[in-house]
Each structure stands twice: as C-alpha cells, then as structure tokens.
Amino acid sequence: MEWLNVAVLSLYLVGMIVFGVWGARRISNTADYLVAGRNLGGTLYAGTMVAVVLGGASAVGGIGLGYAYGISGFWLVTAIGVGVLVLSLAFAPALQRLRIFTVSQMLTLRYGTESTQASSLIMLAYTLMLAATSSGAYASVFVVLFGWERWLSILVGGAVVLIYATVGGMWSITLADMGQFIIMTIGVFMLMLPISLSQAGGWSGLQGRLDAEFFDIGGMGLQSIITYFVIYTLGLLIGQDIWQRVFTAKTPGVARLGGTTAGVYCILFGVAGAIIGMAAAVLLPGIEVRDDVFASVALEVLPVGIGGIALAAGVAAMMSTASGGLIAAATVVQADVIPLLKGMSEKRGPRKLTPMEVVKVADASAARAEQAEEDVNINRRWVLIFGVIVLFIAMAVPDVVAALTIAYDILVGGLLVAIIGGLVWKRGTGAGATWAMITGSVGTLITMGVLEIRAENRFDGVFANEPIYVGLILSAFVYVAVSLATKPTDPEVLAAWIKRTKEGAPSLEQVEEDARGIEEELLKKV
C-alpha cells in the first residue's frame, strides 16, 4: 500500500501546478506579479507568511530536535515565531505604507543616498542560498519515498516550483502557500501530533519512558538557544523574502494582525514538532540522523495514506520557502542590482542629484514599476533564470547549508544595524549606514575565515556564532560613530520619510510630476 503515499504526494505536486495556472489569470502588472497586487486580506496574508517562514528547518529540523533534545527542541521554530511577531508589531505597518518592492529601496528612501544599494548584492546571495537549501530539503523526501537519485528529485521538485512561481508570480505563490498552509496544519496538528502521541502512550507514556532531560525546556543548551534567536529572529526582521510578504498586505492593520497570528502559529508549530519528536524517540529509537525522523514517523508510525499527507506537509513547508526565495531573488535583481550595475558602468552627468532628488527618482522608479505591464514578462524571465541557477546549486554543491550560513551571517552581521537603525533612529545617516554595512560584512567574513582556518570541527568555523557577533558589534559602533560625525540626514528627506511611514506613499501623479521636474532641471544643466 506504499503506492497510496506516493499517490497522495503526487496529487499534491499536481495541485501546486494548478495553483500556478490559476494565479496567472490575476496578473496584469508588476505589482500583481511581485506583491500580489498589495491586496491580501488577513487570512491569505497570515497563511502565506506562515508558509514562507516555516521551511525545512521548521518541519524536518524541529521534529529532529525534539527527537534529540526533547521539549527544548521547540526553540528553533519559536525563534522564527518571535521574529515574525517583532516584525509584525514593530515594523510591518510602516513598511506596508512605503509601497516599495525591496529592502534596498527602503534604504534609499530613508537615507537619501544610492550608496546603500550595494546591500542588494548581499540580499541576492541570501535569497539564492535560501531557495537552494529548501530545494535540497524537499528532494531528500523524494529520495526516500520514490527511490530516485538526488539530482532527479531536485529536478522534479524544482520543476513544480518553477512552473507555479514563474507563471503566476506572487499570486500563484500566495495561492500555493495557502494550500500548503492548510496541508501543514492538517499534517502536523491533526495527524502526526495526535497519532504519534497516542501510540507512544500519551504524555504520561512519554514521561514514563523518556529520561528527565527530555522535559527540560533548556535541555539543548543556552548557547544553541541564543544562536537560534541571533540567526533566525534577527534574520527574519530584514530578509527580502519576508519583507516581500509584508508588501502584499492590503492595509497596515492586515500586516500587523495577520503577521501576529502567523507568529503565534509558528510558536505552536514548534511545540507540536518537539512533542512529535519526543514520541518518535519512544516509538522509533536508534535513528542515527535526526533529519530522518520526520520521514520515518510519516512512513512507519502513521497509517498508509495519512503518512502521504504528512510527507506532503513537509514538502509544502520546503517548497513555499524555495518559491519565496526565488521570487525575492528575481525582485532584487530587477529592482536593485541591474540599476546599481548600470549606474556603476554609465558616466555620471555634470550635476549630482541632491538627497531629496535621489528619493524622488527612487520613488518614481518604484511607482512606475507598480503599473508597468511590460515588466511582467521580464520578471518571469528572471524567476526562470534564477530557478535554473538554484537547481544547479542544489545539485552541484552538497553542503549548501554552509553557503546559506555565510549568507545569513553577512545578512545579519552586515545589514541589520543599517536597516533597523534607519527605522528607529532619526539621527542615523546614509554615510553611517553605508560604512556600517561595509565594516559589518567585512568583519563577519574575516572572522569566519580566521575561525575556519583554525577550526577543529565544522562548528568552530563557518558554523560558529562569533562572526555574527563581531559583525553586529562593528556595524553598530561604526553606524553610531559615523552618523554622529557626519551631517544629519537632509531634513526634507527625513520629513518625507516620516510622512510616508505614517500616512503612506504619495500619489502616482505627484511622484511623476516630481520626476519630470528633476529631469527638466538636469536637461537645463547639460
């Protein structure tokens, strides 16, 4: 009857393609393709936010941690949930009002300088590695269930993600995410948790058959818990894949309430995963690789057919993260990287833009992209191109987790201070942000390199925590010092930023009028 599990998972994959075709019918401009028309209500928003943040690390990793460490295994997913809560309660409403597409655009609007666009290169590396890691994760399920080679599993799963992400963009991803959210909820909360716990004898059965340390909330160790919060909580505050979901919210209220709901759901998901892992420790002792626990529970503990639904839940978590990273990478390239490279290659005009003119030009670029129908096919091509690149990375590099760790370290160590500083500290300047990103990134990389040379095991090198700490400390010191030593942000730029975060973006007509005025002034100077 194992064919029934295969049939259930196959039906899920076909369903994802259907969502892609369905979502494509709702695409008419760039805003529809990249941010679902900025029109998601509370239910769709909460579902898509849960789906993008709960990837393989949450579904497979969380249950594996529960198997190894007991109830304290919930800390990994809890750190993710806390990150979603902080983002939603503290920053999401203001971000939603900006009506932009990328993190780099936020930096330009806040500081009035184009030098912060270099952040887009780091963000691109992060989103690509995120998608590649998720691709490798769902491929591992296909290897177990179908008996395929790893490369074939990556190709088949990647083809499904590519089809629905490329054809329908964020609308297809949102619809697929909602389906994935439902499957994850059913698979984990309604099937894996009650069935595995029941077969293990309930909570009393766990207490009678597991050692006391399995019930210690700090059992995995303080250092590991801190690491999860540093990497995942802080990373979630500034990741392009997460912000892009914030931009899909219909209103600031949806971004706040829907995100808060998603954060609470994530924490509950983490607790459920840890308990499932504990039940597996009773029912399936002796599993050597803890990442195999999820699939083992689905195939050996759950009834045939139900196990297929549980496997689909795991694949859903991984595919949603992969598609989110993919469209985030395409958005960053189209909106930030290409303009950055063009600006570096083209000769500068005889007159440099003032900080406020930089803001107005950036505003005009984002506003025009909002309405552009012709850019949809360009974005589709970028999603397709990066999808192929991601599949190649996942197949060619056996340890993409190391690459993702490096990207996460630079993301947090290099960019966090400049981004969050711009949101909470009015005295922060563009020079301070730029130098903070440079020193934080370089400090993170150098520390990582030194530790890797001296490493006696993998957790003393690339996977160590020290690079992030060094990057954050250097970045914070430089940000404050340079900001205080340089002229404050142009008052007009800061006033426009504050007004925008409180009242929303200016009208398209006003933006285009400002842009025309700047162009006319530039022509007069030529």
Short mmCIF file of C-alpha atoms in Angstrom, two decimals:
data_model
loop_
_atom_site.label_atom_id
_atom_site.label_comp_id
_atom_site.label_asym_id
_atom_site.label_seq_id
_atom_site.Cartn_x
_atom_site.Cartn_y
_atom_site.Cartn_z
CA MET A 1 0.00 0.00 0.00
CA GLU A 2 3.02 2.30 -0.14
CA TRP A 3 1.71 3.38 -3.54
CA LEU A 4 -1.02 5.30 -1.67
CA ASN A 5 1.58 7.58 -0.06
CA VAL A 6 3.14 8.12 -3.47
CA ALA A 7 -0.28 8.93 -4.96
CA VAL A 8 -1.09 11.46 -2.23
CA LEU A 9 2.21 13.30 -2.66
CA SER A 10 1.91 13.21 -6.45
CA LEU A 11 -1.59 14.70 -6.20
CA TYR A 12 -0.15 17.50 -4.07
CA LEU A 13 2.50 18.31 -6.70
CA VAL A 14 -0.13 18.46 -9.44
CA GLY A 15 -2.19 20.76 -7.23
CA MET A 16 0.71 23.20 -6.97
CA ILE A 17 0.88 23.45 -10.76
CA VAL A 18 -2.87 24.12 -10.87
CA PHE A 19 -2.38 26.99 -8.41
CA GLY A 20 0.23 28.41 -10.78
CA VAL A 21 -2.15 28.48 -13.71
CA TRP A 22 -4.92 29.89 -11.54
CA GLY A 23 -2.74 32.66 -10.18
CA ALA A 24 -1.55 33.65 -13.67
CA ARG A 25 -5.08 34.77 -14.52
CA ARG A 26 -4.82 37.53 -11.90
CA ILE A 27 -1.64 39.10 -13.26
CA SER A 28 -1.91 42.41 -15.12
CA ASN A 29 1.09 44.44 -13.89
CA THR A 30 4.32 44.23 -11.91
CA ALA A 31 2.63 44.83 -8.56
CA ASP A 32 0.36 41.84 -9.20
CA TYR A 33 3.33 39.66 -10.11
CA LEU A 34 5.75 40.67 -7.35
CA VAL A 35 3.48 41.55 -4.40
CA ALA A 36 0.04 40.06 -5.29
CA GLY A 37 -1.33 43.50 -6.12
CA ARG A 38 -0.78 44.60 -2.49
CA ASN A 39 -4.26 43.25 -1.91
CA LEU A 40 -4.09 40.32 0.53
CA GLY A 41 -6.59 40.16 3.38
CA GLY A 42 -5.90 38.77 6.83
CA THR A 43 -6.42 35.07 6.12
CA LEU A 44 -4.36 34.90 2.93
CA TYR A 45 -1.67 37.11 4.44
CA ALA A 46 -1.31 35.03 7.61
CA GLY A 47 -1.25 31.82 5.58
CA THR A 48 1.42 32.99 3.17
CA MET A 49 3.56 34.42 5.98
CA VAL A 50 3.44 31.12 7.87
CA ALA A 51 4.27 29.18 4.71
CA VAL A 52 7.32 31.26 3.80
CA VAL A 53 8.92 31.27 7.27
CA LEU A 54 8.27 27.61 8.14
CA GLY A 55 10.60 25.74 5.83
CA GLY A 56 12.53 22.51 6.10
CA ALA A 57 14.34 23.71 9.22
CA SER A 58 10.98 24.03 10.96
CA ALA A 59 9.17 20.89 9.81
CA VAL A 60 12.04 18.42 9.49
CA GLY A 61 14.57 20.13 11.77
CA GLY A 62 12.12 20.92 14.55
CA ILE A 63 10.93 17.32 14.85
CA GLY A 64 14.53 16.11 14.68
CA LEU A 65 15.47 18.42 17.54
CA GLY A 66 12.57 17.10 19.58
CA TYR A 67 13.85 13.57 18.96
CA ALA A 68 17.34 14.50 20.16
CA TYR A 69 16.65 17.04 22.94
CA GLY A 70 13.01 16.68 23.89
CA ILE A 71 10.71 19.62 24.56
CA SER A 72 13.57 22.13 24.23
CA GLY A 73 13.59 21.30 20.52
CA PHE A 74 10.81 23.87 20.15
CA TRP A 75 13.28 26.77 20.49
CA LEU A 76 14.32 26.81 16.82
CA VAL A 77 10.79 27.38 15.50
CA THR A 78 9.98 29.63 18.45
CA ALA A 79 12.85 31.92 17.43
CA ILE A 80 11.27 32.12 13.97
CA GLY A 81 7.87 32.90 15.50
CA VAL A 82 9.33 35.63 17.73
CA GLY A 83 10.97 37.19 14.66
CA VAL A 84 7.60 37.29 12.88
CA LEU A 85 5.95 38.81 15.97
CA VAL A 86 8.54 41.56 16.38
CA LEU A 87 8.45 42.39 12.66
CA SER A 88 4.65 42.47 12.61
CA LEU A 89 4.12 44.51 15.77
CA ALA A 90 7.04 46.95 15.47
CA PHE A 91 7.75 47.49 11.76
CA ALA A 92 5.28 45.85 9.36
CA PRO A 93 2.61 48.63 9.30
CA ALA A 94 5.21 51.29 8.42
CA LEU A 95 6.79 49.03 5.77
CA GLN A 96 3.41 48.34 4.19
CA ARG A 97 2.78 52.07 3.79
CA LEU A 98 6.01 52.57 1.83
CA ARG A 99 4.62 50.82 -1.30
CA ILE A 100 8.03 49.59 -2.40
CA PHE A 101 9.36 46.22 -3.56
CA THR A 102 12.75 45.72 -1.86
CA VAL A 103 14.82 46.37 1.26
CA SER A 104 17.30 48.42 -0.77
CA GLN A 105 14.53 50.79 -1.89
CA MET A 106 13.66 51.37 1.75
CA LEU A 107 17.27 52.33 2.49
CA THR A 108 17.33 54.80 -0.41
CA LEU A 109 14.09 56.46 0.71
CA ARG A 110 15.24 56.66 4.33
CA TYR A 111 18.79 57.94 3.83
CA GLY A 112 18.55 59.81 0.51
CA THR A 113 21.62 58.14 -1.00
CA GLU A 114 22.13 55.48 -3.64
CA SER A 115 25.26 54.11 -1.95
CA THR A 116 23.11 51.79 0.17
CA GLN A 117 22.05 49.92 -2.98
CA ALA A 118 25.12 47.71 -2.52
CA SER A 119 23.03 45.90 0.11
CA SER A 120 21.14 44.30 -2.78
CA LEU A 121 24.16 42.11 -3.65
CA ILE A 122 24.15 40.56 -0.18
CA MET A 123 20.38 40.15 -0.31
CA LEU A 124 20.63 38.40 -3.67
CA ALA A 125 23.15 35.87 -2.32
CA TYR A 126 20.94 35.22 0.71
CA THR A 127 17.76 34.60 -1.30
CA LEU A 128 19.51 32.28 -3.76
CA MET A 129 21.05 30.19 -0.98
CA LEU A 130 17.70 30.06 0.83
CA ALA A 131 15.99 28.68 -2.28
CA ALA A 132 18.83 26.20 -2.93
CA THR A 133 18.76 24.88 0.64
CA SER A 134 14.99 24.36 0.50
CA SER A 135 15.33 22.58 -2.84
CA GLY A 136 17.79 20.12 -1.35
CA ALA A 137 15.47 19.57 1.61
CA TYR A 138 12.35 18.56 -0.34
CA ALA A 139 14.49 16.43 -2.65
CA SER A 140 15.51 14.33 0.37
CA VAL A 141 11.85 13.35 0.87
CA PHE A 142 11.54 12.29 -2.78
CA VAL A 143 14.69 10.18 -2.45
CA VAL A 144 13.14 8.26 0.46
CA LEU A 145 9.64 7.90 -0.96
CA PHE A 146 10.26 7.40 -4.67
CA GLY A 147 13.75 5.90 -4.52
CA TRP A 148 15.07 8.42 -7.04
CA GLU A 149 18.59 9.76 -7.30
CA ARG A 150 19.10 13.11 -5.55
CA TRP A 151 19.63 15.03 -8.80
CA LEU A 152 16.38 13.68 -10.27
CA SER A 153 14.48 14.53 -7.08
CA ILE A 154 15.78 18.12 -7.25
CA LEU A 155 14.83 18.42 -10.92
CA VAL A 156 11.29 17.11 -10.48
CA GLY A 157 10.52 19.14 -7.36
CA GLY A 158 12.25 22.17 -8.82
CA ALA A 159 10.21 21.91 -12.00
CA VAL A 160 6.98 22.12 -9.98
CA VAL A 161 8.22 25.18 -8.05
CA LEU A 162 9.47 26.80 -11.24
CA ILE A 163 6.16 26.33 -13.06
CA TYR A 164 3.88 27.86 -10.45
CA ALA A 165 6.35 30.60 -9.42
CA THR A 166 7.24 31.64 -12.97
CA VAL A 167 3.76 31.57 -14.47
CA GLY A 168 1.79 33.33 -11.75
CA GLY A 169 4.36 35.11 -9.59
CA MET A 170 3.30 36.14 -6.10
CA TRP A 171 -0.38 35.46 -6.76
CA SER A 172 0.37 31.83 -7.62
CA ILE A 173 2.80 31.57 -4.73
CA THR A 174 0.18 33.01 -2.37
CA LEU A 175 -2.49 30.55 -3.51
CA ALA A 176 0.02 27.69 -3.32
CA ASP A 177 1.14 28.91 0.11
CA MET A 178 -2.45 28.87 1.34
CA GLY A 179 -2.83 25.30 0.15
CA GLN A 180 0.49 24.45 1.74
CA PHE A 181 -0.56 26.13 5.00
CA ILE A 182 -3.71 24.01 5.14
CA ILE A 183 -1.76 20.82 4.39
CA MET A 184 0.87 21.70 7.01
CA THR A 185 -1.84 22.33 9.61
CA ILE A 186 -3.62 19.06 8.88
CA GLY A 187 -0.43 17.03 8.54
CA VAL A 188 1.24 18.23 11.75
CA PHE A 189 -1.52 19.26 14.16
CA MET A 190 -4.31 16.87 13.15
CA LEU A 191 -2.39 13.79 12.08
CA MET A 192 1.26 13.50 13.16
CA LEU A 193 0.83 15.00 16.64
CA PRO A 194 -2.24 13.11 17.91
CA ILE A 195 -1.41 9.78 16.26
CA SER A 196 2.25 9.64 17.29
CA LEU A 197 1.49 10.87 20.81
CA SER A 198 -1.33 8.33 21.18
CA GLN A 199 0.84 5.43 20.02
CA ALA A 200 3.55 6.50 22.49
CA GLY A 201 1.06 6.27 25.36
CA GLY A 202 0.14 9.93 25.64
CA TRP A 203 2.02 12.50 27.70
CA SER A 204 2.16 10.14 30.66
CA GLY A 205 3.66 7.50 28.38
CA LEU A 206 6.40 9.92 27.36
CA GLN A 207 7.12 10.76 31.00
CA GLY A 208 7.38 7.12 31.89
CA ARG A 209 9.67 6.10 29.01
CA LEU A 210 11.92 9.11 28.42
CA ASP A 211 14.72 10.50 30.58
CA ALA A 212 14.12 13.62 32.65
CA GLU A 213 16.28 15.82 30.39
CA PHE A 214 13.71 15.39 27.62
CA PHE A 215 11.36 17.57 29.68
CA ASP A 216 13.93 20.28 30.44
CA ILE A 217 12.99 23.40 28.48
CA GLY A 218 16.65 24.40 28.31
CA GLY A 219 17.91 20.92 27.56
CA MET A 220 19.64 21.74 24.28
CA GLY A 221 21.86 24.32 25.97
CA LEU A 222 21.77 28.10 26.30
CA GLN A 223 24.34 28.61 23.53
CA SER A 224 22.21 26.81 20.95
CA ILE A 225 19.08 28.69 22.00
CA ILE A 226 20.86 32.05 21.70
CA THR A 227 22.15 31.04 18.29
CA TYR A 228 18.63 30.39 17.01
CA PHE A 229 17.45 33.82 18.13
CA VAL A 230 20.50 35.59 16.70
CA ILE A 231 20.26 33.88 13.31
CA TYR A 232 16.54 33.37 12.77
CA THR A 233 14.87 36.14 14.78
CA LEU A 234 17.22 38.87 13.59
CA GLY A 235 17.40 37.47 10.05
CA LEU A 236 13.60 37.47 9.75
CA LEU A 237 13.49 41.17 10.59
CA ILE A 238 15.36 42.14 7.41
CA GLY A 239 15.05 39.29 4.88
CA GLN A 240 13.79 40.28 1.41
CA ASP A 241 11.62 37.15 1.22
CA ILE A 242 9.83 38.17 4.43
CA TRP A 243 9.50 41.87 3.59
CA GLN A 244 8.06 40.99 0.21
CA ARG A 245 5.23 39.21 2.01
CA VAL A 246 4.67 42.33 4.16
CA PHE A 247 4.29 44.35 0.96
CA THR A 248 1.41 42.06 -0.13
CA ALA A 249 -0.80 43.17 2.78
CA LYS A 250 -3.86 45.20 1.84
CA THR A 251 -3.61 47.54 4.84
CA PRO A 252 -1.22 48.24 7.73
CA GLY A 253 -3.76 46.56 10.01
CA VAL A 254 -3.60 43.37 7.97
CA ALA A 255 0.21 43.43 8.16
CA ARG A 256 0.07 43.80 11.94
CA LEU A 257 -2.78 41.42 12.85
CA GLY A 258 -2.12 38.81 10.16
CA GLY A 259 1.58 38.76 10.99
CA THR A 260 0.89 38.45 14.72
CA THR A 261 -1.39 35.50 14.04
CA ALA A 262 1.35 33.91 11.91
CA GLY A 263 3.92 34.40 14.68
CA VAL A 264 1.73 32.72 17.30
CA TYR A 265 1.03 29.85 14.88
CA CYS A 266 4.78 29.35 14.37
CA ILE A 267 5.40 29.01 18.11
CA LEU A 268 2.60 26.44 18.42
CA PHE A 269 4.06 24.61 15.40
CA GLY A 270 7.40 24.45 17.19
CA VAL A 271 5.86 22.94 20.33
CA ALA A 272 3.95 20.38 18.23
CA GLY A 273 7.11 19.41 16.35
CA ALA A 274 9.08 18.90 19.56
CA ILE A 275 6.37 16.64 21.01
CA ILE A 276 6.21 14.61 17.78
CA GLY A 277 9.98 14.17 18.02
CA MET A 278 9.65 13.02 21.63
CA ALA A 279 7.01 10.47 20.63
CA ALA A 280 9.31 9.25 17.87
CA ALA A 281 12.11 8.78 20.42
CA VAL A 282 9.80 6.31 22.19
CA LEU A 283 8.43 4.58 19.09
CA LEU A 284 11.50 4.61 16.80
CA PRO A 285 14.66 4.55 18.92
CA GLY A 286 18.02 4.32 17.21
CA ILE A 287 17.56 6.72 14.27
CA GLU A 288 21.10 7.99 13.69
CA VAL A 289 20.36 11.06 11.52
CA ARG A 290 17.80 13.27 13.23
CA ASP A 291 16.68 14.86 9.95
CA ASP A 292 15.35 11.39 9.01
CA VAL A 293 12.91 11.37 11.93
CA PHE A 294 10.19 13.30 10.10
CA ALA A 295 10.03 10.88 7.16
CA SER A 296 10.35 7.87 9.50
CA VAL A 297 7.32 8.96 11.53
CA ALA A 298 5.31 9.54 8.36
CA LEU A 299 6.19 6.15 6.85
CA GLU A 300 6.44 3.92 9.91
CA VAL A 301 4.10 5.39 12.54
CA LEU A 302 1.23 6.87 10.55
CA PRO A 303 -1.23 4.70 8.59
CA VAL A 304 -0.65 4.43 4.85
CA GLY A 305 -2.22 7.37 3.02
CA ILE A 306 -2.17 9.55 6.13
CA GLY A 307 1.60 9.25 6.01
CA GLY A 308 1.46 10.62 2.47
CA ILE A 309 -0.41 13.68 3.73
CA ALA A 310 2.23 14.19 6.42
CA LEU A 311 5.01 13.93 3.83
CA ALA A 312 3.15 16.43 1.67
CA ALA A 313 3.07 18.75 4.70
CA GLY A 314 6.85 18.59 4.96
CA VAL A 315 7.33 19.12 1.24
CA ALA A 316 4.86 22.02 1.40
CA ALA A 317 6.95 23.77 4.05
CA MET A 318 10.09 23.39 1.96
CA MET A 319 8.57 24.36 -1.39
CA SER A 320 6.95 27.51 -0.01
CA THR A 321 10.32 28.70 1.28
CA ALA A 322 12.00 27.82 -2.03
CA SER A 323 9.45 29.73 -4.11
CA GLY A 324 9.64 32.69 -1.73
CA GLY A 325 13.42 32.87 -2.05
CA LEU A 326 13.15 32.54 -5.82
CA ILE A 327 10.77 35.44 -6.43
CA ALA A 328 12.68 37.53 -3.87
CA ALA A 329 15.90 37.00 -5.82
CA ALA A 330 14.22 37.99 -9.09
CA THR A 331 12.74 41.11 -7.48
CA VAL A 332 16.09 42.21 -6.03
CA VAL A 333 17.84 41.81 -9.39
CA GLN A 334 15.22 43.66 -11.40
CA ALA A 335 14.64 46.49 -8.91
CA ASP A 336 18.11 46.94 -7.38
CA VAL A 337 21.03 45.04 -8.85
CA ILE A 338 20.54 45.98 -12.52
CA PRO A 339 20.08 49.73 -11.74
CA LEU A 340 23.15 49.53 -9.47
CA LEU A 341 25.31 47.96 -12.18
CA LYS A 342 24.03 50.42 -14.79
CA GLY A 343 24.85 53.33 -12.51
CA MET A 344 28.38 52.00 -11.98
CA SER A 345 29.01 51.49 -15.70
CA GLU A 346 27.45 54.68 -17.09
CA LYS A 347 29.22 58.04 -16.96
CA ARG A 348 27.83 60.40 -14.37
CA GLY A 349 26.13 63.57 -15.54
CA PRO A 350 27.55 67.05 -14.88
CA ARG A 351 25.27 67.58 -11.88
CA LYS A 352 24.93 65.30 -8.90
CA LEU A 353 21.47 64.68 -7.52
CA THR A 354 20.65 66.14 -4.13
CA PRO A 355 19.49 63.70 -1.42
CA MET A 356 15.86 64.71 -1.96
CA GLU A 357 16.19 64.26 -5.71
CA VAL A 358 17.61 60.78 -5.12
CA VAL A 359 14.48 59.99 -3.09
CA LYS A 360 12.16 61.36 -5.77
CA VAL A 361 13.90 59.42 -8.55
CA ALA A 362 13.74 56.22 -6.49
CA ASP A 363 10.10 56.94 -5.71
CA ALA A 364 9.32 57.43 -9.39
CA SER A 365 11.07 54.20 -10.33
CA ALA A 366 9.06 52.17 -7.81
CA ALA A 367 5.79 53.89 -8.72
CA ARG A 368 6.21 53.33 -12.45
CA ALA A 369 7.10 49.69 -11.87
CA GLU A 370 3.86 49.38 -9.91
CA GLN A 371 1.86 50.00 -13.07
CA ALA A 372 4.16 48.50 -15.72
CA GLU A 373 2.53 45.69 -17.65
CA GLU A 374 5.53 45.11 -19.93
CA ASP A 375 7.81 44.30 -16.96
CA VAL A 376 5.81 41.18 -16.03
CA ASN A 377 7.46 39.04 -18.71
CA ILE A 378 10.87 40.43 -17.73
CA ASN A 379 10.24 39.37 -14.13
CA ARG A 380 9.08 35.96 -15.32
CA ARG A 381 12.34 35.50 -17.20
CA TRP A 382 14.36 36.39 -14.09
CA VAL A 383 12.39 33.92 -11.97
CA LEU A 384 13.03 31.23 -14.57
CA ILE A 385 16.74 32.06 -14.84
CA PHE A 386 17.28 32.04 -11.09
CA GLY A 387 15.19 28.91 -10.75
CA VAL A 388 17.61 27.09 -13.04
CA ILE A 389 20.59 28.54 -11.15
CA VAL A 390 19.11 27.43 -7.83
CA LEU A 391 18.60 23.87 -9.11
CA PHE A 392 22.20 23.78 -10.33
CA ILE A 393 23.48 25.00 -6.95
CA ALA A 394 21.37 22.42 -5.10
CA MET A 395 22.69 19.60 -7.33
CA ALA A 396 26.31 20.72 -7.63
CA VAL A 397 27.02 21.82 -4.05
CA PRO A 398 26.50 19.06 -1.48
CA ASP A 399 26.66 21.41 1.50
CA VAL A 400 24.50 24.39 0.54
CA VAL A 401 23.77 24.83 4.26
CA ALA A 402 27.29 26.22 4.64
CA ALA A 403 26.61 28.74 1.86
CA LEU A 404 23.28 29.69 3.46
CA THR A 405 25.02 30.13 6.82
CA ILE A 406 27.55 32.50 5.25
CA ALA A 407 24.74 34.46 3.56
CA TYR A 408 22.76 34.63 6.82
CA ASP A 409 25.83 35.76 8.75
CA ILE A 410 26.52 38.61 6.33
CA LEU A 411 22.83 39.50 6.17
CA VAL A 412 22.58 39.88 9.95
CA GLY A 413 26.14 40.98 10.72
CA GLY A 414 26.36 43.40 7.81
CA LEU A 415 22.87 44.78 7.14
CA LEU A 416 20.79 44.52 10.31
CA VAL A 417 22.09 47.64 12.04
CA ALA A 418 21.76 49.89 8.98
CA ILE A 419 18.21 48.70 8.26
CA ILE A 420 16.78 48.63 11.79
CA GLY A 421 18.75 51.78 12.67
CA GLY A 422 17.04 53.60 9.82
CA LEU A 423 13.64 52.51 11.12
CA VAL A 424 14.17 53.51 14.76
CA TRP A 425 16.88 56.23 14.92
CA LYS A 426 16.32 59.58 13.20
CA ARG A 427 19.95 60.65 13.64
CA GLY A 428 21.24 57.74 11.54
CA THR A 429 22.77 58.93 8.26
CA GLY A 430 23.44 57.46 4.84
CA ALA A 431 27.20 57.58 5.44
CA GLY A 432 26.74 55.79 8.74
CA ALA A 433 24.57 53.12 7.11
CA THR A 434 26.98 52.60 4.20
CA TRP A 435 30.07 52.25 6.36
CA ALA A 436 28.21 50.10 8.87
CA MET A 437 27.28 47.66 6.08
CA ILE A 438 30.86 47.58 4.78
CA THR A 439 32.57 47.07 8.14
CA GLY A 440 29.94 44.65 9.40
CA SER A 441 30.16 42.47 6.27
CA VAL A 442 33.97 42.55 6.11
CA GLY A 443 34.29 41.88 9.84
CA THR A 444 31.91 38.93 9.57
CA LEU A 445 33.78 37.42 6.62
CA ILE A 446 37.26 37.90 8.13
CA THR A 447 36.20 36.38 11.45
CA MET A 448 34.61 33.46 9.63
CA GLY A 449 37.76 32.91 7.59
CA VAL A 450 40.05 33.01 10.62
CA LEU A 451 37.85 30.57 12.52
CA GLU A 452 37.63 28.25 9.53
CA ILE A 453 41.43 28.09 9.27
CA ARG A 454 41.73 27.27 12.97
CA ALA A 455 38.68 25.01 13.13
CA GLU A 456 38.93 21.55 14.60
CA ASN A 457 35.32 20.76 13.65
CA ARG A 458 32.60 22.34 11.48
CA PHE A 459 31.04 24.23 14.40
CA ASP A 460 34.28 26.10 15.12
CA GLY A 461 34.47 27.56 11.58
CA VAL A 462 31.71 28.60 9.19
CA PHE A 463 29.02 27.41 11.59
CA ALA A 464 30.36 29.30 14.61
CA ASN A 465 28.40 32.17 16.19
CA GLU A 466 31.32 34.57 16.64
CA PRO A 467 31.26 36.00 13.06
CA ILE A 468 27.74 37.38 13.54
CA TYR A 469 28.64 38.88 16.91
CA VAL A 470 31.75 40.55 15.50
CA GLY A 471 29.81 41.88 12.52
CA LEU A 472 27.00 43.24 14.68
CA ILE A 473 29.35 44.95 17.16
CA LEU A 474 31.49 46.54 14.42
CA SER A 475 28.45 47.57 12.43
CA ALA A 476 26.71 49.15 15.43
CA PHE A 477 29.82 51.05 16.54
CA VAL A 478 30.54 52.39 13.04
CA TYR A 479 26.89 53.27 12.40
CA VAL A 480 26.62 55.38 15.53
CA ALA A 481 30.10 56.93 15.25
CA VAL A 482 29.88 57.88 11.56
CA SER A 483 26.28 59.07 11.88
CA LEU A 484 27.21 61.40 14.74
CA ALA A 485 30.32 62.59 12.89
CA THR A 486 28.50 63.44 9.65
CA LYS A 487 25.72 65.84 8.78
CA PRO A 488 22.25 64.64 9.77
CA THR A 489 20.03 63.24 7.05
CA ASP A 490 18.68 66.01 4.84
CA PRO A 491 15.66 67.46 6.75
CA GLU A 492 13.49 67.30 3.63
CA VAL A 493 14.37 63.63 3.10
CA LEU A 494 13.68 62.78 6.75
CA ALA A 495 10.39 64.69 6.75
CA ALA A 496 9.27 62.87 3.60
CA TRP A 497 10.26 59.54 5.18
CA ILE A 498 8.34 60.19 8.41
CA LYS A 499 5.27 61.34 6.48
CA ARG A 500 5.42 58.30 4.24
CA THR A 501 5.68 55.78 7.11
CA LYS A 502 2.73 57.40 8.87
CA GLU A 503 0.44 58.41 6.01
CA GLY A 504 1.55 56.21 3.12
CA ALA A 505 3.21 56.77 -0.24
CA PRO A 506 2.43 59.87 -2.31
CA SER A 507 0.11 59.60 -5.29
CA LEU A 508 1.45 58.32 -8.60
CA GLU A 509 0.60 61.68 -10.21
CA GLN A 510 2.67 63.59 -7.63
CA VAL A 511 5.60 61.20 -7.99
CA GLU A 512 5.62 61.53 -11.79
CA GLU A 513 5.38 65.32 -11.55
CA ASP A 514 8.39 65.41 -9.21
CA ALA A 515 10.36 63.13 -11.55
CA ARG A 516 9.60 65.30 -14.59
CA GLY A 517 10.76 68.37 -12.71
CA ILE A 518 14.08 66.70 -11.86
CA GLU A 519 14.58 65.59 -15.48
CA GLU A 520 13.91 69.11 -16.76
CA GLU A 521 16.41 70.57 -14.30
CA LEU A 522 19.04 68.06 -15.39
CA LEU A 523 18.48 68.88 -19.08
CA LYS A 524 18.98 72.56 -18.38
CA LYS A 525 22.36 71.80 -16.80
CA VAL A 526 23.62 69.77 -19.78
#
